[in-house]
Amino acid sequence: MKFLPCFSILFLALTVVWASGPALAAGPLSKSSAPINIEADRMVSQEKDNSVIFSGNVDARQGDLMIRTDEMTVYYTEDGKASGQGSSQVKKLICLGNVQISQGSWLGTGKRMDYYAADRKVILSGDAKAWQGQNMVAGKTITYFLDEGRSIVEGPATAAETGQKDKGGKTGRVKAVIQPKGEKTQ
């Protein structure tokens, strides 16, 4: 069993995701050098699939950055091993079920989060919402392109997702609430 390399791969994955820089709609990603602490009910290493799965009340933290989810899967390549470097590169990171990502006053939620290393993008989907202080955006998906500092929020968001009361239940549009600077919400 390759227990320690699996943890190294996960730490690398989380460091890659968290060291990517700030995002408005998809959330801040820390450049912290603080240790990464991960707790879960279970961890399974699947060498055949080049993946590590953490499941059951997954709680990953680095400094003030926190990811909570039902399941976190890290997929990696074996490029480093082939060249004799002994380490792998992260291909993608997927969080499933009750995803919450927070740092400081920023909070993102959804049913799923995908991180693609090759494209350097993060996708929050399924009742996707992001808050920064009192400001909020909601849609079916929130995609953030890390290298470009660009985000896309796509609808339709449902009335339930946005907290709005709508007769049809679907608004068909992306929702954003932006509080004027210095104004307090009622």
PDB file of C-alpha atoms in Angstrom, residues 47-181:
ATOM      1  CA  GLU A  47      -3.618   3.136  -7.934  1.00  0.00           C
ATOM      2  CA  LYS A  48      -5.182   1.614 -11.072  1.00  0.00           C
ATOM      3  CA  ASP A  49      -7.212   4.810 -11.628  1.00  0.00           C
ATOM      4  CA  ASN A  50      -4.456   7.118 -10.333  1.00  0.00           C
ATOM      5  CA  SER A  51      -6.829   8.560  -7.758  1.00  0.00           C
ATOM      6  CA  VAL A  52      -7.316   9.083  -4.048  1.00  0.00           C
ATOM      7  CA  ILE A  53     -10.837   9.357  -2.617  1.00  0.00           C
ATOM      8  CA  PHE A  54     -11.700  10.942   0.726  1.00  0.00           C
ATOM      9  CA  SER A  55     -15.299  10.343   1.776  1.00  0.00           C
ATOM     10  CA  GLY A  56     -17.619  11.066   4.661  1.00  0.00           C
ATOM     11  CA  ASN A  57     -17.593  14.503   6.258  1.00  0.00           C
ATOM     12  CA  VAL A  58     -14.484  15.653   4.387  1.00  0.00           C
ATOM     13  CA  ASP A  59     -12.954  18.744   5.972  1.00  0.00           C
ATOM     14  CA  ALA A  60      -9.815  20.182   4.340  1.00  0.00           C
ATOM     15  CA  ARG A  61      -8.156  23.319   5.728  1.00  0.00           C
ATOM     16  CA  GLN A  62      -5.133  25.439   4.975  1.00  0.00           C
ATOM     17  CA  GLY A  63      -4.808  28.602   7.018  1.00  0.00           C
ATOM     18  CA  ASP A  64      -8.199  30.321   6.816  1.00  0.00           C
ATOM     19  CA  LEU A  65      -9.200  28.456   3.622  1.00  0.00           C
ATOM     20  CA  MET A  66     -11.651  25.615   4.160  1.00  0.00           C
ATOM     21  CA  ILE A  67     -13.328  23.054   1.883  1.00  0.00           C
ATOM     22  CA  ARG A  68     -16.106  20.859   3.247  1.00  0.00           C
ATOM     23  CA  THR A  69     -17.785  18.194   1.139  1.00  0.00           C
ATOM     24  CA  ASP A  70     -19.210  14.690   1.254  1.00  0.00           C
ATOM     25  CA  GLU A  71     -16.500  13.322  -1.059  1.00  0.00           C
ATOM     26  CA  MET A  72     -13.217  14.601  -2.517  1.00  0.00           C
ATOM     27  CA  THR A  73     -11.406  12.751  -5.323  1.00  0.00           C
ATOM     28  CA  VAL A  74      -7.942  13.657  -6.580  1.00  0.00           C
ATOM     29  CA  TYR A  75      -6.894  12.341 -10.018  1.00  0.00           C
ATOM     30  CA  TYR A  76      -3.192  12.440 -10.859  1.00  0.00           C
ATOM     31  CA  THR A  77      -0.767  11.534 -13.635  1.00  0.00           C
ATOM     32  CA  GLU A  78       2.358   9.473 -13.202  1.00  0.00           C
ATOM     33  CA  ASP A  79       4.582  11.833 -15.199  1.00  0.00           C
ATOM     34  CA  GLY A  80       6.907  12.449 -12.260  1.00  0.00           C
ATOM     35  CA  LYS A  81       7.336   8.743 -11.593  1.00  0.00           C
ATOM     36  CA  ALA A  82       8.188   8.032 -15.228  1.00  0.00           C
ATOM     37  CA  SER A  83      10.959  10.636 -15.173  1.00  0.00           C
ATOM     38  CA  GLY A  84      12.317   9.298 -11.886  1.00  0.00           C
ATOM     39  CA  GLN A  85      11.263  12.363  -9.894  1.00  0.00           C
ATOM     40  CA  GLY A  86       9.013  10.250  -7.673  1.00  0.00           C
ATOM     41  CA  SER A  87       6.055  12.621  -7.615  1.00  0.00           C
ATOM     42  CA  SER A  88       2.841  12.916  -9.585  1.00  0.00           C
ATOM     43  CA  GLN A  89       1.024  15.848 -11.128  1.00  0.00           C
ATOM     44  CA  VAL A  90      -2.608  16.582 -10.349  1.00  0.00           C
ATOM     45  CA  LYS A  91      -4.961  16.222 -13.323  1.00  0.00           C
ATOM     46  CA  LYS A  92      -8.198  17.133 -11.614  1.00  0.00           C
ATOM     47  CA  LEU A  93      -9.870  17.453  -8.245  1.00  0.00           C
ATOM     48  CA  ILE A  94     -13.590  16.721  -7.794  1.00  0.00           C
ATOM     49  CA  CYS A  95     -15.722  17.428  -4.727  1.00  0.00           C
ATOM     50  CA  LEU A  96     -19.226  15.915  -4.625  1.00  0.00           C
ATOM     51  CA  GLY A  97     -22.125  16.651  -2.317  1.00  0.00           C
ATOM     52  CA  ASN A  98     -22.717  19.629  -0.042  1.00  0.00           C
ATOM     53  CA  VAL A  99     -19.638  21.516  -1.258  1.00  0.00           C
ATOM     54  CA  GLN A 100     -18.686  24.567   0.799  1.00  0.00           C
ATOM     55  CA  ILE A 101     -15.547  26.585   0.105  1.00  0.00           C
ATOM     56  CA  SER A 102     -14.766  29.524   2.357  1.00  0.00           C
ATOM     57  CA  GLN A 103     -12.013  31.988   3.112  1.00  0.00           C
ATOM     58  CA  GLY A 104     -12.459  35.159   5.108  1.00  0.00           C
ATOM     59  CA  SER A 105     -15.693  36.851   4.004  1.00  0.00           C
ATOM     60  CA  TRP A 106     -15.942  34.716   0.837  1.00  0.00           C
ATOM     61  CA  LEU A 107     -18.195  31.625   0.673  1.00  0.00           C
ATOM     62  CA  GLY A 108     -19.034  29.398  -2.291  1.00  0.00           C
ATOM     63  CA  THR A 109     -21.538  26.535  -2.238  1.00  0.00           C
ATOM     64  CA  GLY A 110     -22.790  23.943  -4.693  1.00  0.00           C
ATOM     65  CA  LYS A 111     -23.446  20.278  -5.185  1.00  0.00           C
ATOM     66  CA  ARG A 112     -20.159  19.776  -7.049  1.00  0.00           C
ATOM     67  CA  MET A 113     -16.760  21.406  -7.564  1.00  0.00           C
ATOM     68  CA  ASP A 114     -14.357  20.437 -10.366  1.00  0.00           C
ATOM     69  CA  TYR A 115     -10.784  21.699 -10.753  1.00  0.00           C
ATOM     70  CA  TYR A 116      -8.993  21.014 -14.066  1.00  0.00           C
ATOM     71  CA  ALA A 117      -5.237  21.520 -13.875  1.00  0.00           C
ATOM     72  CA  ALA A 118      -4.578  21.588 -17.655  1.00  0.00           C
ATOM     73  CA  ASP A 119      -7.140  24.355 -18.217  1.00  0.00           C
ATOM     74  CA  ARG A 120      -6.535  25.936 -14.792  1.00  0.00           C
ATOM     75  CA  LYS A 121     -10.235  26.354 -14.161  1.00  0.00           C
ATOM     76  CA  VAL A 122     -12.617  25.725 -11.285  1.00  0.00           C
ATOM     77  CA  ILE A 123     -16.301  24.915 -11.841  1.00  0.00           C
ATOM     78  CA  LEU A 124     -18.846  25.131  -9.025  1.00  0.00           C
ATOM     79  CA  SER A 125     -22.158  23.563 -10.119  1.00  0.00           C
ATOM     80  CA  GLY A 126     -25.568  22.465  -8.903  1.00  0.00           C
ATOM     81  CA  ASP A 127     -27.271  25.281  -7.006  1.00  0.00           C
ATOM     82  CA  ALA A 128     -24.015  27.247  -7.339  1.00  0.00           C
ATOM     83  CA  LYS A 129     -23.800  30.368  -5.197  1.00  0.00           C
ATOM     84  CA  ALA A 130     -20.979  32.630  -4.118  1.00  0.00           C
ATOM     85  CA  TRP A 131     -20.989  35.388  -1.517  1.00  0.00           C
ATOM     86  CA  GLN A 132     -18.411  38.040  -0.753  1.00  0.00           C
ATOM     87  CA  GLY A 133     -19.619  39.917   2.291  1.00  0.00           C
ATOM     88  CA  GLN A 134     -23.201  40.903   1.453  1.00  0.00           C
ATOM     89  CA  ASN A 135     -22.745  40.491  -2.333  1.00  0.00           C
ATOM     90  CA  MET A 136     -24.061  37.286  -3.931  1.00  0.00           C
ATOM     91  CA  VAL A 137     -24.177  35.600  -7.340  1.00  0.00           C
ATOM     92  CA  ALA A 138     -26.168  32.455  -8.174  1.00  0.00           C
ATOM     93  CA  GLY A 139     -26.613  30.292 -11.224  1.00  0.00           C
ATOM     94  CA  LYS A 140     -26.504  26.757 -12.483  1.00  0.00           C
ATOM     95  CA  THR A 141     -22.690  26.944 -12.730  1.00  0.00           C
ATOM     96  CA  ILE A 142     -19.930  29.336 -11.737  1.00  0.00           C
ATOM     97  CA  THR A 143     -16.724  28.851 -13.749  1.00  0.00           C
ATOM     98  CA  TYR A 144     -13.482  30.630 -12.860  1.00  0.00           C
ATOM     99  CA  PHE A 145     -10.443  30.712 -15.160  1.00  0.00           C
ATOM    100  CA  LEU A 146      -7.491  31.067 -12.795  1.00  0.00           C
ATOM    101  CA  ASP A 147      -4.903  32.431 -15.233  1.00  0.00           C
ATOM    102  CA  GLU A 148      -7.294  34.946 -16.762  1.00  0.00           C
ATOM    103  CA  GLY A 149      -8.980  36.210 -13.585  1.00  0.00           C
ATOM    104  CA  ARG A 150     -12.253  35.745 -15.457  1.00  0.00           C
ATOM    105  CA  SER A 151     -15.472  34.154 -14.240  1.00  0.00           C
ATOM    106  CA  ILE A 152     -18.674  33.069 -15.945  1.00  0.00           C
ATOM    107  CA  VAL A 153     -21.960  32.550 -14.114  1.00  0.00           C
ATOM    108  CA  GLU A 154     -24.527  30.621 -16.140  1.00  0.00           C
ATOM    109  CA  GLY A 155     -28.237  30.138 -15.481  1.00  0.00           C
ATOM    110  CA  PRO A 156     -30.893  29.307 -15.170  1.00  0.00           C
ATOM    111  CA  ALA A 157     -30.929  29.622 -11.437  1.00  0.00           C
ATOM    112  CA  THR A 158     -34.127  28.444  -9.789  1.00  0.00           C
ATOM    113  CA  ALA A 159     -36.119  30.603  -7.420  1.00  0.00           C
ATOM    114  CA  ALA A 160     -35.142  28.254  -4.589  1.00  0.00           C
ATOM    115  CA  GLU A 161     -31.434  28.659  -5.441  1.00  0.00           C
ATOM    116  CA  THR A 162     -31.603  32.427  -5.267  1.00  0.00           C
ATOM    117  CA  GLY A 163     -33.986  32.705  -2.328  1.00  0.00           C
ATOM    118  CA  GLN A 164     -36.508  34.482  -4.574  1.00  0.00           C
ATOM    119  CA  LYS A 165     -40.213  33.702  -4.668  1.00  0.00           C
ATOM    120  CA  ASP A 166     -41.195  33.020  -8.256  1.00  0.00           C
ATOM    121  CA  LYS A 167     -44.474  31.468  -9.403  1.00  0.00           C
ATOM    122  CA  GLY A 168     -42.805  29.159 -11.933  1.00  0.00           C
ATOM    123  CA  GLY A 169     -39.863  28.242  -9.704  1.00  0.00           C
ATOM    124  CA  LYS A 170     -37.420  29.050 -12.524  1.00  0.00           C
ATOM    125  CA  THR A 171     -36.124  32.503 -13.149  1.00  0.00           C
ATOM    126  CA  GLY A 172     -34.168  31.512 -16.252  1.00  0.00           C
ATOM    127  CA  ARG A 173     -31.532  34.083 -15.419  1.00  0.00           C
ATOM    128  CA  VAL A 174     -28.366  34.477 -13.413  1.00  0.00           C
ATOM    129  CA  LYS A 175     -28.911  36.319 -10.134  1.00  0.00           C
ATOM    130  CA  ALA A 176     -26.595  38.855  -8.520  1.00  0.00           C
ATOM    131  CA  VAL A 177     -27.075  41.009  -5.446  1.00  0.00           C
ATOM    132  CA  ILE A 178     -24.490  43.770  -5.071  1.00  0.00           C
ATOM    133  CA  GLN A 179     -24.657  46.003  -2.025  1.00  0.00           C
ATOM    134  CA  PRO A 180     -23.529  49.610  -2.496  1.00  0.00           C
ATOM    135  CA  LYS A 181     -20.384  50.429  -0.565  1.00  0.00           C
TER     136      LYS A 181
END
